[in-house]
mmCIF file of C-alpha atoms and ligand atoms in Angstrom:
data_model
loop_
_atom_site.group_PDB
_atom_site.id
_atom_site.type_symbol
_atom_site.label_atom_id
_atom_site.label_comp_id
_atom_site.label_asym_id
_atom_site.label_seq_id
_atom_site.Cartn_x
_atom_site.Cartn_y
_atom_site.Cartn_z
ATOM 1 C CA MET A 1 88.915 129.148 87.644
ATOM 2 C CA ASN A 2 90.089 128.244 84.130
ATOM 3 C CA ARG A 3 88.610 125.360 82.254
ATOM 4 C CA PRO A 4 91.229 122.819 81.104
ATOM 5 C CA ASP A 5 91.577 122.633 77.293
ATOM 6 C CA ARG A 6 90.878 118.935 76.980
ATOM 7 C CA LEU A 7 87.326 119.003 78.385
ATOM 8 C CA HIS A 8 85.733 118.899 74.923
ATOM 9 C CA SER A 9 82.624 117.051 76.030
ATOM 10 C CA ILE A 10 81.802 119.379 78.940
ATOM 11 C CA THR A 11 80.696 122.972 78.597
ATOM 12 C CA ALA A 12 82.454 125.731 80.516
ATOM 13 C CA GLU A 13 79.270 126.254 82.572
ATOM 14 C CA GLN A 14 79.033 122.554 83.443
ATOM 15 C CA TYR A 15 82.695 122.488 84.460
ATOM 16 C CA GLN A 16 82.335 125.563 86.699
ATOM 17 C CA GLU A 17 79.275 124.076 88.350
ATOM 18 C CA LEU A 18 80.955 120.685 88.867
ATOM 19 C CA GLN A 19 83.933 122.407 90.491
ATOM 20 C CA ARG A 20 81.654 124.498 92.706
ATOM 21 C CA ARG A 21 79.611 121.478 93.805
ATOM 22 C CA ALA A 22 82.700 119.343 94.460
ATOM 23 C CA GLN A 23 84.290 122.115 96.559
ATOM 24 C CA ALA A 24 81.098 122.551 98.564
ATOM 25 C CA ALA A 25 80.938 118.788 99.133
ATOM 26 C CA ALA A 26 84.598 118.685 100.262
ATOM 27 C CA SER A 27 83.817 121.351 102.865
ATOM 28 C CA HIS A 28 81.329 118.884 104.384
ATOM 29 C CA ALA A 29 83.690 115.879 104.384
ATOM 30 C CA TYR A 30 84.054 113.866 107.577
ATOM 31 C CA ALA A 31 87.732 112.908 107.683
ATOM 32 C CA PRO A 32 88.964 113.147 111.297
ATOM 33 C CA TYR A 33 91.416 110.250 110.823
ATOM 34 C CA SER A 34 93.173 111.051 107.546
ATOM 35 C CA ARG A 35 92.395 114.804 107.464
ATOM 36 C CA PHE A 36 92.140 114.304 103.697
ATOM 37 C CA TYR A 37 88.894 116.044 102.774
ATOM 38 C CA VAL A 38 87.507 114.991 99.380
ATOM 39 C CA GLY A 39 84.535 116.200 97.350
ATOM 40 C CA ALA A 40 83.210 114.792 94.079
ATOM 41 C CA ALA A 41 80.613 115.975 91.589
ATOM 42 C CA VAL A 42 79.203 113.641 88.951
ATOM 43 C CA LEU A 43 77.746 114.871 85.655
ATOM 44 C CA TYR A 44 75.317 112.288 84.368
ATOM 45 C CA SER A 45 72.560 111.841 81.818
ATOM 46 C CA THR A 46 69.295 109.927 81.982
ATOM 47 C CA PRO A 47 67.543 108.055 79.139
ATOM 48 C CA ASP A 48 65.442 111.158 78.327
ATOM 49 C CA ALA A 49 68.790 112.886 77.534
ATOM 50 C CA SER A 50 68.545 115.358 80.403
ATOM 51 C CA VAL A 51 71.771 116.091 82.271
ATOM 52 C CA HIS A 52 72.142 116.301 86.055
ATOM 53 C CA ILE A 53 74.741 116.723 88.790
ATOM 54 C CA ALA A 54 75.083 114.795 92.055
ATOM 55 C CA ASP A 55 77.740 115.322 94.692
ATOM 56 C CA GLY A 56 79.333 113.545 97.629
ATOM 57 C CA CYS A 57 82.131 113.716 100.179
ATOM 58 C CA ASN A 58 84.188 111.128 102.032
ATOM 59 C CA VAL A 59 82.784 109.901 105.328
ATOM 60 C CA GLU A 60 85.302 108.087 107.520
ATOM 61 C CA ASN A 61 84.720 105.651 110.336
ATOM 62 C CA ALA A 62 86.663 104.585 113.437
ATOM 63 C CA SER A 63 86.603 101.121 111.881
ATOM 64 C CA PHE A 64 88.710 102.386 108.984
ATOM 65 C CA ARG A 65 87.529 99.965 106.297
ATOM 66 C CA LEU A 66 83.961 101.308 106.623
ATOM 67 C CA THR A 67 85.025 104.658 105.154
ATOM 68 C CA THR A 68 83.053 105.815 102.119
ATOM 69 C CA CYS A 69 84.895 107.673 99.355
ATOM 70 C CA ALA A 70 83.517 110.911 97.917
ATOM 71 C CA GLU A 71 83.051 109.463 94.420
ATOM 72 C CA GLN A 72 81.079 106.491 95.746
ATOM 73 C CA ALA A 73 78.859 108.801 97.804
ATOM 74 C CA ALA A 74 78.208 111.000 94.743
ATOM 75 C CA ILE A 75 77.313 108.013 92.567
ATOM 76 C CA ALA A 76 74.989 106.604 95.215
ATOM 77 C CA SER A 77 73.303 110.013 95.335
ATOM 78 C CA ALA A 78 72.958 110.121 91.520
ATOM 79 C CA VAL A 79 71.318 106.684 91.476
ATOM 80 C CA CYS A 80 69.060 107.730 94.331
ATOM 81 C CA GLN A 81 68.036 110.906 92.434
ATOM 82 C CA ASN A 82 67.317 109.309 89.065
ATOM 83 C CA GLY A 83 67.456 105.530 89.283
ATOM 84 C CA PRO A 84 69.718 102.826 87.881
ATOM 85 C CA THR A 85 69.737 103.892 84.212
ATOM 86 C CA ILE A 86 72.032 106.896 84.682
ATOM 87 C CA HIS A 87 75.069 107.321 82.440
ATOM 88 C CA ILE A 88 78.106 109.093 83.911
ATOM 89 C CA LEU A 89 79.625 111.667 81.558
ATOM 90 C CA ALA A 90 82.217 113.198 83.877
ATOM 91 C CA VAL A 91 83.448 113.208 87.468
ATOM 92 C CA VAL A 92 85.247 116.157 89.032
ATOM 93 C CA ILE A 93 87.146 115.393 92.229
ATOM 94 C CA VAL A 94 88.646 118.020 94.521
ATOM 95 C CA ASN A 95 90.566 118.079 97.744
ATOM 96 C CA ARG A 96 89.606 120.746 100.277
ATOM 97 C CA ASP A 97 93.274 121.656 100.768
ATOM 98 C CA ASN A 98 94.133 121.275 97.092
ATOM 99 C CA ARG A 99 96.266 118.208 97.708
ATOM 100 C CA PRO A 100 96.782 115.778 94.796
ATOM 101 C CA CYS A 101 93.808 113.440 94.749
ATOM 102 C CA GLN A 102 93.566 110.765 92.066
ATOM 103 C CA PRO A 103 90.479 108.531 92.418
ATOM 104 C CA CYS A 104 91.308 105.172 94.012
ATOM 105 C CA GLY A 105 90.911 101.882 92.151
ATOM 106 C CA ALA A 106 87.656 101.038 93.907
ATOM 107 C CA CYS A 107 86.172 104.383 92.884
ATOM 108 C CA LEU A 108 87.294 103.945 89.278
ATOM 109 C CA GLN A 109 85.551 100.584 89.183
ATOM 110 C CA THR A 110 82.430 102.186 90.704
ATOM 111 C CA ILE A 111 82.494 104.975 88.099
ATOM 112 C CA LEU A 112 82.830 102.360 85.324
ATOM 113 C CA GLU A 113 79.642 100.648 86.481
ATOM 114 C CA PHE A 114 77.678 103.676 85.212
ATOM 115 C CA GLY A 115 80.258 105.153 82.836
ATOM 116 C CA LYS A 116 82.020 104.405 79.572
ATOM 117 C CA PRO A 117 85.694 104.278 78.598
ATOM 118 C CA ASP A 118 85.415 107.929 77.510
ATOM 119 C CA THR A 119 83.949 109.168 80.814
ATOM 120 C CA VAL A 120 85.992 112.236 81.732
ATOM 121 C CA LEU A 121 87.814 112.429 85.076
ATOM 122 C CA VAL A 122 89.248 115.659 86.478
ATOM 123 C CA PHE A 123 91.277 115.630 89.676
ATOM 124 C CA PRO A 124 93.921 117.758 91.405
ATOM 125 C CA SER A 125 97.571 116.935 90.724
ATOM 126 C CA GLU A 126 100.902 118.391 91.759
ATOM 127 C CA GLY A 127 100.959 121.993 90.555
ATOM 128 C CA ASP A 128 98.130 124.336 89.666
ATOM 129 C CA GLU A 129 96.407 122.554 86.788
ATOM 130 C CA PRO A 130 94.147 119.582 87.438
ATOM 131 C CA THR A 131 94.687 116.358 85.523
ATOM 132 C CA VAL A 132 92.063 115.651 82.871
ATOM 133 C CA SER A 133 91.834 111.988 81.947
ATOM 134 C CA THR A 134 89.380 109.256 80.979
ATOM 135 C CA LEU A 135 88.400 105.967 82.549
ATOM 136 C CA ALA A 136 89.994 104.058 79.665
ATOM 137 C CA LYS A 137 93.309 105.772 80.380
ATOM 138 C CA ILE A 138 93.530 105.293 84.115
ATOM 139 C CA LEU A 139 91.598 102.025 84.447
ATOM 140 C CA PRO A 140 92.831 100.140 81.374
ATOM 141 C CA ALA A 141 92.307 96.665 82.838
ATOM 142 C CA ALA A 142 88.970 96.995 84.611
ATOM 143 C CA PHE A 143 87.229 94.003 86.102
ATOM 144 C CA LEU A 144 84.330 92.874 83.901
ATOM 145 C CA LEU A 145 81.848 90.266 85.114
ATOM 146 C CA ASP A 146 81.248 87.832 82.289
ATOM 147 C CA LEU A 147 78.297 85.723 83.424
HETATM 148 N N1 THU B 1 89.233 109.044 99.391
HETATM 149 C C1 THU B 1 88.194 109.428 98.589
HETATM 150 O O1 THU B 1 87.208 110.020 99.070
HETATM 151 N N2 THU B 1 88.261 109.131 97.274
HETATM 152 C C2 THU B 1 89.284 108.469 96.667
HETATM 153 O O2 THU B 1 89.216 108.165 95.476
HETATM 154 C C3 THU B 1 90.482 108.140 97.431
HETATM 155 C C4 THU B 1 90.420 108.374 98.897
HETATM 156 C C5 THU B 1 89.167 109.318 100.835
HETATM 157 C C6 THU B 1 89.009 108.092 101.684
HETATM 158 C C7 THU B 1 89.621 108.542 102.989
HETATM 159 O O3 THU B 1 88.627 109.164 103.776
HETATM 160 C C8 THU B 1 90.651 109.575 102.588
HETATM 161 O O4 THU B 1 90.354 109.942 101.256
HETATM 162 C C9 THU B 1 92.091 109.096 102.684
HETATM 163 O O5 THU B 1 92.271 107.926 101.994
#
């Protein structure tokens, strides 16, 4: 598994581990309706500067709108592990069957809640190489709550 060139802010070891965790999560996905099995692994830091990984998979429901996306499950797990002050550095998303799998708009907005414009996103595209992008690039007009 080669590491894409543009992952400057993530070490090769972190990238391998994120891929491994996301694949393992995808193998646990519950997707009997779409048969689109997604896994996500989130690399995040805490205020003491330690770095952690949390993972998640999609969990569908017969009432379709109750489905939880893999990225949302992973972020909920990260918050549960280390509380609300986490900072998301990167999210790696995989599809069990290697189908193209860009994070949906709702997931991008959820990642932004704990991320920054330069949070790295890696997800499978057409072809062999995954797309490496940032939140700023694929969510350029995010919703911001100005209270
Ligand atoms: N899905 C995710 O887990 N993450 C996304 O960002 C997009 C879609 C899931 C939801 C549903 O179970 C299946 O993929 C098909 O939409």
